[in-house]
Amino acid sequence: MINWKRFFKSFKYAFEGIHYAFKNDQNLFIHLLFAFLVINVSIYLRVLPYQMAILGLTMMMVITAEMINSAIEKMVDLITKEHRQEAKIAKDVAAGMVLVTALAAAIIGTLIFFPYVLKLFHH
């Protein structure tokens, strides 16, 4: 049987986590600025709906990776306050995940926008 009270409470906790991440993570704010820019450029260039969907999923992957990175950093800080090589590795790998995801998003964005930008200069 589904416990609806607990089910809806889980949404409350999720929104609290999202709020905390956006309020306290400057890199997440930067990713949001880029997402806003990509959305506006997509509208201006009249990007096809399926391409906009790809861009949207890509932006969400970057934001999700940044939130996972933040969660890992906080968890590592909770586990140890001392400078340990394992803690550094965990944080570095998590940061690397964000970088790889952001680079993939930049490549995908470039591949989608390139033909539209070329059209601007050929007309």
PDB file of C-alpha atoms in Angstrom:
ATOM      1  CA  MET A   1       0.000   0.000   0.000  1.00  0.00           C
ATOM      2  CA  ILE A   2       1.265   3.461  -0.889  1.00  0.00           C
ATOM      3  CA  ASN A   3       1.801   5.840   2.004  1.00  0.00           C
ATOM      4  CA  TRP A   4       0.652   9.042   0.293  1.00  0.00           C
ATOM      5  CA  LYS A   5       1.738  11.275   3.147  1.00  0.00           C
ATOM      6  CA  ARG A   6       5.301   9.952   2.938  1.00  0.00           C
ATOM      7  CA  PHE A   7       5.158  10.071  -0.862  1.00  0.00           C
ATOM      8  CA  PHE A   8       4.267  13.792  -0.937  1.00  0.00           C
ATOM      9  CA  LYS A   9       6.741  14.522   1.859  1.00  0.00           C
ATOM     10  CA  SER A  10       9.492  13.138  -0.408  1.00  0.00           C
ATOM     11  CA  PHE A  11       8.648  15.869  -2.931  1.00  0.00           C
ATOM     12  CA  LYS A  12       9.024  18.473  -0.187  1.00  0.00           C
ATOM     13  CA  TYR A  13      12.503  17.136   0.590  1.00  0.00           C
ATOM     14  CA  ALA A  14      13.400  17.082  -3.101  1.00  0.00           C
ATOM     15  CA  PHE A  15      12.356  20.717  -3.530  1.00  0.00           C
ATOM     16  CA  GLU A  16      14.357  21.647  -0.431  1.00  0.00           C
ATOM     17  CA  GLY A  17      17.402  19.985  -2.021  1.00  0.00           C
ATOM     18  CA  ILE A  18      16.885  21.803  -5.306  1.00  0.00           C
ATOM     19  CA  HIS A  19      16.471  25.108  -3.464  1.00  0.00           C
ATOM     20  CA  TYR A  20      19.618  24.504  -1.414  1.00  0.00           C
ATOM     21  CA  ALA A  21      21.642  23.606  -4.525  1.00  0.00           C
ATOM     22  CA  PHE A  22      20.565  26.676  -6.481  1.00  0.00           C
ATOM     23  CA  LYS A  23      21.080  28.962  -3.493  1.00  0.00           C
ATOM     24  CA  ASN A  24      24.505  27.658  -2.428  1.00  0.00           C
ATOM     25  CA  ASP A  25      26.297  26.403  -5.539  1.00  0.00           C
ATOM     26  CA  GLN A  26      27.790  29.190  -7.671  1.00  0.00           C
ATOM     27  CA  ASN A  27      28.699  26.753 -10.452  1.00  0.00           C
ATOM     28  CA  LEU A  28      25.074  25.663 -10.676  1.00  0.00           C
ATOM     29  CA  PHE A  29      24.108  29.311 -11.068  1.00  0.00           C
ATOM     30  CA  ILE A  30      26.605  29.643 -13.933  1.00  0.00           C
ATOM     31  CA  HIS A  31      25.137  26.525 -15.597  1.00  0.00           C
ATOM     32  CA  LEU A  32      21.680  28.103 -15.269  1.00  0.00           C
ATOM     33  CA  LEU A  33      22.899  31.287 -16.937  1.00  0.00           C
ATOM     34  CA  PHE A  34      24.248  29.249 -19.853  1.00  0.00           C
ATOM     35  CA  ALA A  35      20.982  27.293 -20.035  1.00  0.00           C
ATOM     36  CA  PHE A  36      19.042  30.566 -20.179  1.00  0.00           C
ATOM     37  CA  LEU A  37      21.355  31.790 -22.948  1.00  0.00           C
ATOM     38  CA  VAL A  38      20.969  28.533 -24.909  1.00  0.00           C
ATOM     39  CA  ILE A  39      17.176  28.684 -24.618  1.00  0.00           C
ATOM     40  CA  ASN A  40      17.079  32.278 -25.872  1.00  0.00           C
ATOM     41  CA  VAL A  41      19.488  31.621 -28.739  1.00  0.00           C
ATOM     42  CA  SER A  42      17.451  28.536 -29.686  1.00  0.00           C
ATOM     43  CA  ILE A  43      14.286  30.609 -29.845  1.00  0.00           C
ATOM     44  CA  TYR A  44      16.011  33.351 -31.835  1.00  0.00           C
ATOM     45  CA  LEU A  45      17.479  30.870 -34.336  1.00  0.00           C
ATOM     46  CA  ARG A  46      14.182  28.928 -34.533  1.00  0.00           C
ATOM     47  CA  VAL A  47      15.832  25.631 -33.659  1.00  0.00           C
ATOM     48  CA  LEU A  48      13.679  22.638 -34.563  1.00  0.00           C
ATOM     49  CA  PRO A  49      11.629  21.143 -31.716  1.00  0.00           C
ATOM     50  CA  TYR A  50      13.545  17.847 -31.632  1.00  0.00           C
ATOM     51  CA  GLN A  51      16.828  19.775 -31.469  1.00  0.00           C
ATOM     52  CA  MET A  52      15.436  21.896 -28.640  1.00  0.00           C
ATOM     53  CA  ALA A  53      14.535  18.674 -26.838  1.00  0.00           C
ATOM     54  CA  ILE A  54      18.115  17.445 -27.245  1.00  0.00           C
ATOM     55  CA  LEU A  55      19.443  20.762 -25.933  1.00  0.00           C
ATOM     56  CA  GLY A  56      16.998  20.635 -23.019  1.00  0.00           C
ATOM     57  CA  LEU A  57      18.040  17.113 -22.048  1.00  0.00           C
ATOM     58  CA  THR A  58      21.683  18.091 -22.363  1.00  0.00           C
ATOM     59  CA  MET A  59      21.216  21.125 -20.118  1.00  0.00           C
ATOM     60  CA  MET A  60      19.415  18.977 -17.542  1.00  0.00           C
ATOM     61  CA  MET A  61      22.282  16.470 -17.610  1.00  0.00           C
ATOM     62  CA  VAL A  62      24.765  19.231 -16.775  1.00  0.00           C
ATOM     63  CA  ILE A  63      22.574  20.607 -13.974  1.00  0.00           C
ATOM     64  CA  THR A  64      22.041  17.083 -12.612  1.00  0.00           C
ATOM     65  CA  ALA A  65      25.772  16.342 -12.719  1.00  0.00           C
ATOM     66  CA  GLU A  66      26.462  19.567 -10.811  1.00  0.00           C
ATOM     67  CA  MET A  67      23.886  18.640  -8.176  1.00  0.00           C
ATOM     68  CA  ILE A  68      25.403  15.149  -7.804  1.00  0.00           C
ATOM     69  CA  ASN A  69      28.821  16.789  -7.472  1.00  0.00           C
ATOM     70  CA  SER A  70      27.511  19.054  -4.706  1.00  0.00           C
ATOM     71  CA  ALA A  71      25.964  16.096  -2.887  1.00  0.00           C
ATOM     72  CA  ILE A  72      29.228  14.130  -3.103  1.00  0.00           C
ATOM     73  CA  GLU A  73      31.231  17.106  -1.820  1.00  0.00           C
ATOM     74  CA  LYS A  74      28.899  17.566   1.161  1.00  0.00           C
ATOM     75  CA  MET A  75      28.950  13.830   1.925  1.00  0.00           C
ATOM     76  CA  VAL A  76      32.753  13.732   1.805  1.00  0.00           C
ATOM     77  CA  ASP A  77      32.897  16.782   4.108  1.00  0.00           C
ATOM     78  CA  LEU A  78      30.518  15.025   6.499  1.00  0.00           C
ATOM     79  CA  ILE A  79      32.589  11.837   6.544  1.00  0.00           C
ATOM     80  CA  THR A  80      35.969  13.475   7.101  1.00  0.00           C
ATOM     81  CA  LYS A  81      37.218  16.914   8.048  1.00  0.00           C
ATOM     82  CA  GLU A  82      40.845  15.962   7.676  1.00  0.00           C
ATOM     83  CA  HIS A  83      42.712  16.201   4.384  1.00  0.00           C
ATOM     84  CA  ARG A  84      42.741  12.654   3.014  1.00  0.00           C
ATOM     85  CA  GLN A  85      43.766  11.491  -0.427  1.00  0.00           C
ATOM     86  CA  GLU A  86      40.575   9.403  -0.816  1.00  0.00           C
ATOM     87  CA  ALA A  87      38.407  12.446  -0.066  1.00  0.00           C
ATOM     88  CA  LYS A  88      40.324  14.503  -2.617  1.00  0.00           C
ATOM     89  CA  ILE A  89      39.917  11.761  -5.227  1.00  0.00           C
ATOM     90  CA  ALA A  90      36.158  11.516  -4.610  1.00  0.00           C
ATOM     91  CA  LYS A  91      35.749  15.280  -4.968  1.00  0.00           C
ATOM     92  CA  ASP A  92      38.036  15.483  -8.008  1.00  0.00           C
ATOM     93  CA  VAL A  93      36.259  12.641  -9.815  1.00  0.00           C
ATOM     94  CA  ALA A  94      32.872  14.245  -9.094  1.00  0.00           C
ATOM     95  CA  ALA A  95      34.128  17.581 -10.429  1.00  0.00           C
ATOM     96  CA  GLY A  96      35.520  15.755 -13.455  1.00  0.00           C
ATOM     97  CA  MET A  97      32.068  14.266 -14.072  1.00  0.00           C
ATOM     98  CA  VAL A  98      30.639  17.781 -14.298  1.00  0.00           C
ATOM     99  CA  LEU A  99      33.406  18.906 -16.639  1.00  0.00           C
ATOM    100  CA  VAL A 100      32.925  15.918 -18.977  1.00  0.00           C
ATOM    101  CA  THR A 101      29.157  16.487 -19.013  1.00  0.00           C
ATOM    102  CA  ALA A 102      29.569  20.224 -19.686  1.00  0.00           C
ATOM    103  CA  LEU A 103      32.051  19.554 -22.497  1.00  0.00           C
ATOM    104  CA  ALA A 104      29.641  17.041 -24.061  1.00  0.00           C
ATOM    105  CA  ALA A 105      26.864  19.642 -23.806  1.00  0.00           C
ATOM    106  CA  ALA A 106      29.081  22.243 -25.473  1.00  0.00           C
ATOM    107  CA  ILE A 107      29.875  19.851 -28.326  1.00  0.00           C
ATOM    108  CA  ILE A 108      26.206  18.947 -28.796  1.00  0.00           C
ATOM    109  CA  GLY A 109      25.229  22.628 -28.688  1.00  0.00           C
ATOM    110  CA  THR A 110      27.884  23.496 -31.251  1.00  0.00           C
ATOM    111  CA  LEU A 111      26.729  20.716 -33.582  1.00  0.00           C
ATOM    112  CA  ILE A 112      23.125  21.895 -33.341  1.00  0.00           C
ATOM    113  CA  PHE A 113      23.781  25.645 -33.587  1.00  0.00           C
ATOM    114  CA  PHE A 114      26.521  25.590 -36.250  1.00  0.00           C
ATOM    115  CA  PRO A 115      24.228  25.225 -39.308  1.00  0.00           C
ATOM    116  CA  TYR A 116      21.915  27.956 -37.999  1.00  0.00           C
ATOM    117  CA  VAL A 117      24.800  30.341 -37.417  1.00  0.00           C
ATOM    118  CA  LEU A 118      26.153  29.602 -40.899  1.00  0.00           C
ATOM    119  CA  LYS A 119      22.751  30.492 -42.353  1.00  0.00           C
ATOM    120  CA  LEU A 120      22.875  33.867 -40.586  1.00  0.00           C
ATOM    121  CA  PHE A 121      26.117  34.746 -42.333  1.00  0.00           C
ATOM    122  CA  HIS A 122      25.095  33.443 -45.759  1.00  0.00           C
ATOM    123  CA  HIS A 123      21.911  35.496 -46.039  1.00  0.00           C
TER     124      HIS A 123
END
